Short mmCIF file of C-alpha atoms in Angstrom, two decimals:
data_model
loop_
_atom_site.label_atom_id
_atom_site.label_comp_id
_atom_site.label_asym_id
_atom_site.label_seq_id
_atom_site.Cartn_x
_atom_site.Cartn_y
_atom_site.Cartn_z
CA MET A 472 68.10 105.57 47.92
CA GLN A 473 70.82 107.76 46.56
CA VAL A 474 74.60 107.35 46.67
CA ALA A 475 77.63 108.82 44.92
CA ILE A 476 79.88 106.90 42.53
CA ARG A 477 83.42 107.79 43.49
CA GLY A 478 85.47 105.41 41.47
CA ILE A 479 85.10 102.89 38.62
CA GLY A 480 87.27 99.94 37.52
CA ALA A 481 86.64 97.64 34.51
CA LEU A 482 88.39 95.05 32.37
CA GLY A 483 87.31 92.59 29.71
CA GLU A 484 87.86 91.53 26.11
CA GLY A 485 89.16 94.64 24.35
CA PHE A 486 89.82 96.88 27.37
CA SER A 487 91.98 96.77 30.43
CA ASP A 488 90.54 99.62 32.49
CA TRP A 489 87.71 102.13 32.76
CA ASP A 490 89.31 104.52 30.27
CA GLY A 491 89.57 101.65 27.74
CA LEU A 492 85.98 100.65 28.20
CA ARG A 493 84.81 104.21 27.68
CA ARG A 494 86.82 104.36 24.50
CA VAL A 495 85.22 101.09 23.26
CA LEU A 496 81.76 102.34 24.23
CA ALA A 497 82.45 105.48 22.15
CA GLY A 498 83.33 103.38 19.12
CA GLY A 499 87.07 103.50 19.48
CA GLU A 500 89.53 100.60 18.97
CA SER A 501 90.14 97.87 21.53
CA ASP A 502 93.28 98.18 23.57
CA ALA A 503 93.71 94.54 24.50
CA GLU A 504 92.89 91.21 22.92
CA GLN A 505 92.99 88.90 25.83
CA VAL A 506 92.17 89.35 29.52
CA ALA A 507 95.15 88.32 31.64
CA PRO A 508 95.09 90.49 34.76
CA ARG A 509 98.08 90.42 37.08
CA PRO A 510 96.96 92.45 40.08
CA GLN A 511 100.02 93.73 41.87
CA LEU A 512 98.05 93.96 45.10
CA ILE A 513 98.33 90.15 45.46
CA PRO A 514 101.86 88.96 46.40
CA ALA A 515 103.62 87.10 43.62
CA ASN A 516 103.42 83.68 45.20
CA GLU A 517 99.70 84.02 45.83
CA ARG A 518 99.14 85.58 42.41
CA ARG A 519 100.52 82.54 40.60
CA ARG A 520 97.91 80.42 42.37
CA ALA A 521 95.01 82.76 42.10
CA PRO A 522 92.44 81.67 39.45
CA LEU A 523 91.23 84.06 36.71
CA ALA A 524 87.99 84.92 38.56
CA VAL A 525 89.96 86.13 41.59
CA ARG A 526 92.46 88.17 39.51
CA LEU A 527 89.61 89.79 37.53
CA ALA A 528 87.76 90.86 40.70
CA VAL A 529 90.87 92.09 42.50
CA GLU A 530 92.18 94.06 39.47
CA ALA A 531 88.81 95.77 38.93
CA CYS A 532 88.64 96.70 42.60
CA SER A 533 92.23 97.98 42.57
CA GLN A 534 91.36 100.31 39.71
CA ALA A 535 88.19 101.56 41.33
CA VAL A 536 89.92 102.27 44.67
CA ALA A 537 92.78 104.02 42.97
CA ALA A 538 90.33 106.29 41.09
CA SER A 539 88.38 107.05 44.28
CA GLY A 540 91.43 108.17 46.24
CA LEU A 541 90.16 106.25 49.32
CA ASP A 542 91.91 103.59 51.45
CA ALA A 543 90.87 100.06 50.47
CA ALA A 544 91.10 99.00 54.13
CA ASP A 545 88.24 101.37 54.96
CA LEU A 546 85.80 100.05 52.42
CA ALA A 547 83.04 97.50 53.13
CA CYS A 548 82.83 95.05 50.20
CA VAL A 549 80.16 93.34 48.18
CA PHE A 550 81.37 90.81 45.59
CA THR A 551 79.09 89.10 43.12
CA SER A 552 79.54 86.45 40.34
CA GLY A 553 76.55 84.89 38.66
CA LEU A 554 78.32 81.75 37.64
CA GLY A 555 81.15 81.50 40.10
CA ASP A 556 84.50 80.06 39.09
CA THR A 557 83.37 77.84 36.26
CA ASP A 558 86.86 76.54 35.54
CA LEU A 559 87.16 75.11 39.07
CA THR A 560 83.58 73.88 39.00
CA ASP A 561 84.35 71.91 35.85
CA TYR A 562 87.59 70.59 37.35
CA MET A 563 85.96 69.36 40.54
CA CYS A 564 83.08 67.73 38.79
CA ARG A 565 85.48 65.86 36.49
CA GLU A 566 87.74 64.76 39.34
CA LEU A 567 84.87 63.53 41.46
CA ALA A 568 83.26 61.74 38.51
CA GLY A 569 86.63 59.94 37.75
CA GLU A 570 88.34 57.12 39.51
CA ARG A 571 90.79 59.11 41.60
CA LYS A 572 88.38 61.36 43.30
CA GLN A 573 91.19 63.50 44.71
CA LEU A 574 90.87 67.27 44.63
CA SER A 575 93.81 69.65 44.77
CA PRO A 576 93.60 71.45 48.15
CA THR A 577 94.60 74.76 46.52
CA LYS A 578 91.99 74.49 43.76
CA PHE A 579 89.28 73.45 46.32
CA HIS A 580 90.27 76.44 48.46
CA ASN A 581 89.93 78.77 45.51
CA SER A 582 86.58 77.29 44.35
CA VAL A 583 84.43 78.81 47.16
CA HIS A 584 82.19 81.70 46.22
CA ASN A 585 83.87 84.16 48.52
CA ALA A 586 87.41 83.42 47.30
CA ALA A 587 87.75 86.79 45.58
CA ALA A 588 86.53 88.61 48.71
CA GLY A 589 89.04 86.67 50.77
CA TYR A 590 92.00 87.55 48.51
CA TRP A 591 90.92 91.21 48.40
CA THR A 592 90.49 91.68 52.18
CA ILE A 593 93.67 89.85 53.03
CA ALA A 594 95.71 91.84 50.49
CA THR A 595 94.33 95.18 51.54
CA ASP A 596 94.27 94.42 55.37
CA CYS A 597 90.58 95.20 55.25
CA ARG A 598 88.58 94.29 58.35
CA GLN A 599 85.33 95.88 57.16
CA PRO A 600 82.22 93.77 56.33
CA ALA A 601 82.72 91.65 53.17
CA ASN A 602 79.76 89.96 51.50
CA SER A 603 79.63 87.60 48.51
CA VAL A 604 76.24 87.28 46.79
CA ALA A 605 74.88 85.58 43.70
CA GLY A 606 71.65 85.62 41.76
CA LEU A 607 72.63 84.19 38.28
CA GLU A 608 71.33 86.75 35.81
CA GLN A 609 70.06 88.98 38.57
CA SER A 610 73.47 89.04 40.36
CA VAL A 611 74.13 92.72 39.33
CA PRO A 612 70.89 94.21 40.74
CA VAL A 613 71.16 91.98 43.83
CA ALA A 614 74.69 93.30 44.48
CA LEU A 615 73.76 96.87 43.73
CA LEU A 616 70.84 96.68 46.21
CA GLU A 617 73.06 95.12 48.85
CA GLY A 618 75.88 97.68 48.35
CA VAL A 619 73.65 100.76 48.27
CA THR A 620 71.73 99.60 51.30
CA GLN A 621 74.93 99.10 53.32
CA CYS A 622 76.35 102.46 52.14
CA LEU A 623 73.22 104.31 53.33
CA VAL A 624 72.38 102.40 56.51
CA GLU A 625 75.95 102.26 57.75
CA ASN A 626 76.93 105.73 56.33
CA ARG A 627 80.15 104.29 54.95
CA PRO A 628 81.87 103.81 51.62
CA VAL A 629 81.42 100.45 49.92
CA ILE A 630 83.12 98.76 46.97
CA ILE A 631 80.92 96.52 44.75
CA ALA A 632 82.62 94.06 42.38
CA PHE A 633 81.00 92.23 39.49
CA TYR A 634 82.94 89.45 37.73
CA ASP A 635 82.43 86.27 35.62
CA ILE A 636 84.74 84.25 33.48
CA PRO A 637 84.09 82.17 30.26
CA THR A 638 82.50 78.74 30.54
CA ARG A 639 84.09 75.70 28.99
CA SER A 640 83.42 72.07 28.40
CA ALA A 641 80.02 70.79 29.70
CA LEU A 642 79.18 74.08 31.31
CA ALA A 643 79.38 75.93 28.04
CA GLU A 644 76.34 73.96 26.89
CA LEU A 645 74.35 75.51 29.76
CA PHE A 646 75.94 79.00 29.81
CA ALA A 647 77.27 80.17 26.54
CA ASN A 648 79.54 82.89 27.99
CA ARG A 649 82.77 83.13 25.92
CA GLU A 650 84.27 86.32 27.40
CA ALA A 651 85.56 87.46 30.77
CA PHE A 652 84.18 90.66 32.25
CA ALA A 653 84.76 92.51 35.51
CA ALA A 654 83.80 95.89 36.90
CA ALA A 655 83.89 97.60 40.32
CA LEU A 656 82.23 100.66 41.81
CA VAL A 657 83.28 102.58 44.87
CA ILE A 658 80.11 104.21 46.28
CA THR A 659 79.85 106.69 49.05
CA PRO A 660 76.97 108.60 50.82
CA GLU A 661 75.19 110.96 48.57
CA ASP A 662 76.83 114.24 49.61
CA ASP A 663 80.36 113.25 48.49
CA PRO A 664 81.88 116.32 46.68
CA ALA A 665 84.38 114.06 44.85
CA ALA A 666 81.57 112.07 43.09
CA LEU A 667 81.98 111.10 39.47
CA ALA A 668 78.23 110.56 39.22
CA ARG A 669 75.24 109.97 41.53
CA LEU A 670 73.15 106.79 41.53
CA ALA A 671 69.57 106.56 42.76
CA CYS A 672 67.99 103.12 43.21
CA GLU A 673 64.42 102.01 44.19
CA VAL A 674 62.82 98.56 44.25
CA GLU A 675 59.51 98.56 42.42
CA ALA A 676 56.84 95.96 41.60
CA ASP A 677 56.88 94.74 38.00
CA PRO A 678 55.06 91.60 36.91
CA ALA A 679 57.31 91.16 33.90
CA PRO A 680 60.63 93.06 34.33
CA GLN A 681 62.75 93.40 31.21
CA TRP A 682 66.41 94.06 30.72
CA PRO A 683 67.36 97.32 29.06
CA GLN A 684 68.99 97.10 25.60
CA PRO A 685 71.76 99.62 25.45
CA ASP A 686 73.51 100.30 22.11
CA LEU A 687 76.77 98.30 22.50
CA PRO A 688 79.65 97.25 20.19
CA PRO A 689 79.39 93.59 19.08
CA ALA A 690 81.88 92.17 21.56
CA LEU A 691 80.19 93.91 24.51
CA SER A 692 76.77 92.92 23.21
CA HIS A 693 77.80 89.24 23.53
CA SER A 694 79.06 89.84 27.08
CA TYR A 695 75.90 91.68 27.98
CA GLN A 696 73.77 88.77 26.76
CA TYR A 697 75.70 85.90 28.27
CA ASN A 698 78.00 87.14 31.00
CA PRO A 699 75.97 87.83 34.19
CA ALA A 700 78.53 90.35 35.50
CA ALA A 701 78.21 92.37 32.27
CA ARG A 702 74.57 93.16 33.11
CA VAL A 703 76.13 96.19 34.92
CA LEU A 704 76.82 97.74 31.47
CA PRO A 705 73.68 99.93 31.43
CA LEU A 706 74.96 101.69 34.50
CA LEU A 707 78.47 102.04 33.10
CA VAL A 708 77.06 103.38 29.81
CA ALA A 709 75.04 105.94 31.80
CA SER A 710 78.14 106.94 33.74
CA THR A 711 79.89 107.96 30.52
CA GLY A 712 77.20 110.49 29.51
CA SER A 713 76.56 114.11 30.42
CA LEU A 714 72.77 113.71 30.92
CA ASN A 715 70.72 112.00 33.55
CA ALA A 716 69.80 108.46 32.47
CA GLU A 717 67.17 106.06 33.75
CA PHE A 718 66.99 102.26 33.39
CA SER A 719 65.58 99.32 35.26
CA LEU A 720 67.14 95.95 36.11
CA PRO A 721 65.12 92.80 36.81
CA LEU A 722 65.55 91.89 40.50
CA SER A 723 63.13 88.95 40.62
CA GLY A 724 60.17 87.52 38.78
CA GLY A 725 57.98 90.33 40.18
CA THR A 726 60.31 93.21 41.02
CA ARG A 727 62.84 95.51 39.36
CA LEU A 728 65.55 97.82 40.52
CA GLN A 729 64.75 101.24 39.06
CA CYS A 730 68.00 103.18 38.57
CA ARG A 731 68.84 106.79 37.72
CA VAL A 732 72.43 108.00 37.01
CA SER A 733 73.19 111.67 37.26
CA PRO A 734 76.64 112.56 36.12
CA THR A 735 78.45 115.30 38.09
CA GLY A 736 77.12 118.67 37.06
CA ALA A 737 73.76 117.28 35.92
CA THR A 738 70.75 118.70 37.72
CA PRO A 739 68.99 115.85 39.58
CA ASN A 740 65.53 117.15 38.53
CA ASN A 741 66.37 117.39 34.79
CA PRO A 742 64.40 115.05 32.52
CA ALA A 743 66.27 111.77 32.07
CA GLN A 744 67.15 109.99 28.88
CA GLU A 745 66.48 106.30 28.60
CA VAL A 746 69.49 103.94 28.31
CA ASN A 747 67.57 101.91 25.68
CA PRO A 748 68.12 103.12 22.12
#
């Protein structure tokens, strides 16, 4: 299965967009210390109520669509978060364990797993299919497989968003993620002349699939280890290079998603470099 990557968006600790992430990956200085996205796509009143997870996803998608030059209303969507909105999960558990047992309707509304997809499609007037998937650590390959399949079967552009926020309180004991991370890809059918890179994916059997270990700066290394959405970093690292790159992402206990990224201008049949150092 082969598609074109037409636009990329990204934000996290130390970078506020795709250019910033590329600079950090190349060993440059960080351009932001704290992730506080304020996506202009969401009206001000709604933006004030939108939780961090939603704002991360919408901002990353906005960047990717702007880079693609396409209309957001025409894009099918796949949103994925491995942990969901951990702030709201913590809030609801504490409220329900207490004496009041009264949940804020707004917070409950924002706690559902497809909240980000809802904000995005309403803000962009998008009536195309919108899916929200999750697979904990395997959320990235699950979302990639879903998005690439839709793109090819339906012959349509698709945006795939990956996002997770830090865990706090009791949840931090289970998931030690300290940093926010979000990225988004706009993919199109393979023959797109405006492609930034091309992505080939295949599901393969593997009795013990292993995650690649790309050479990352310390802050990104922590995100890659503990933030499920940051498991897309091998693909983003490959997208910054000038050579074909191959890597595999564990899809389940017995399968992997084998990926190959060919930057624009690279010959698809050229030998590929491994993302692993």
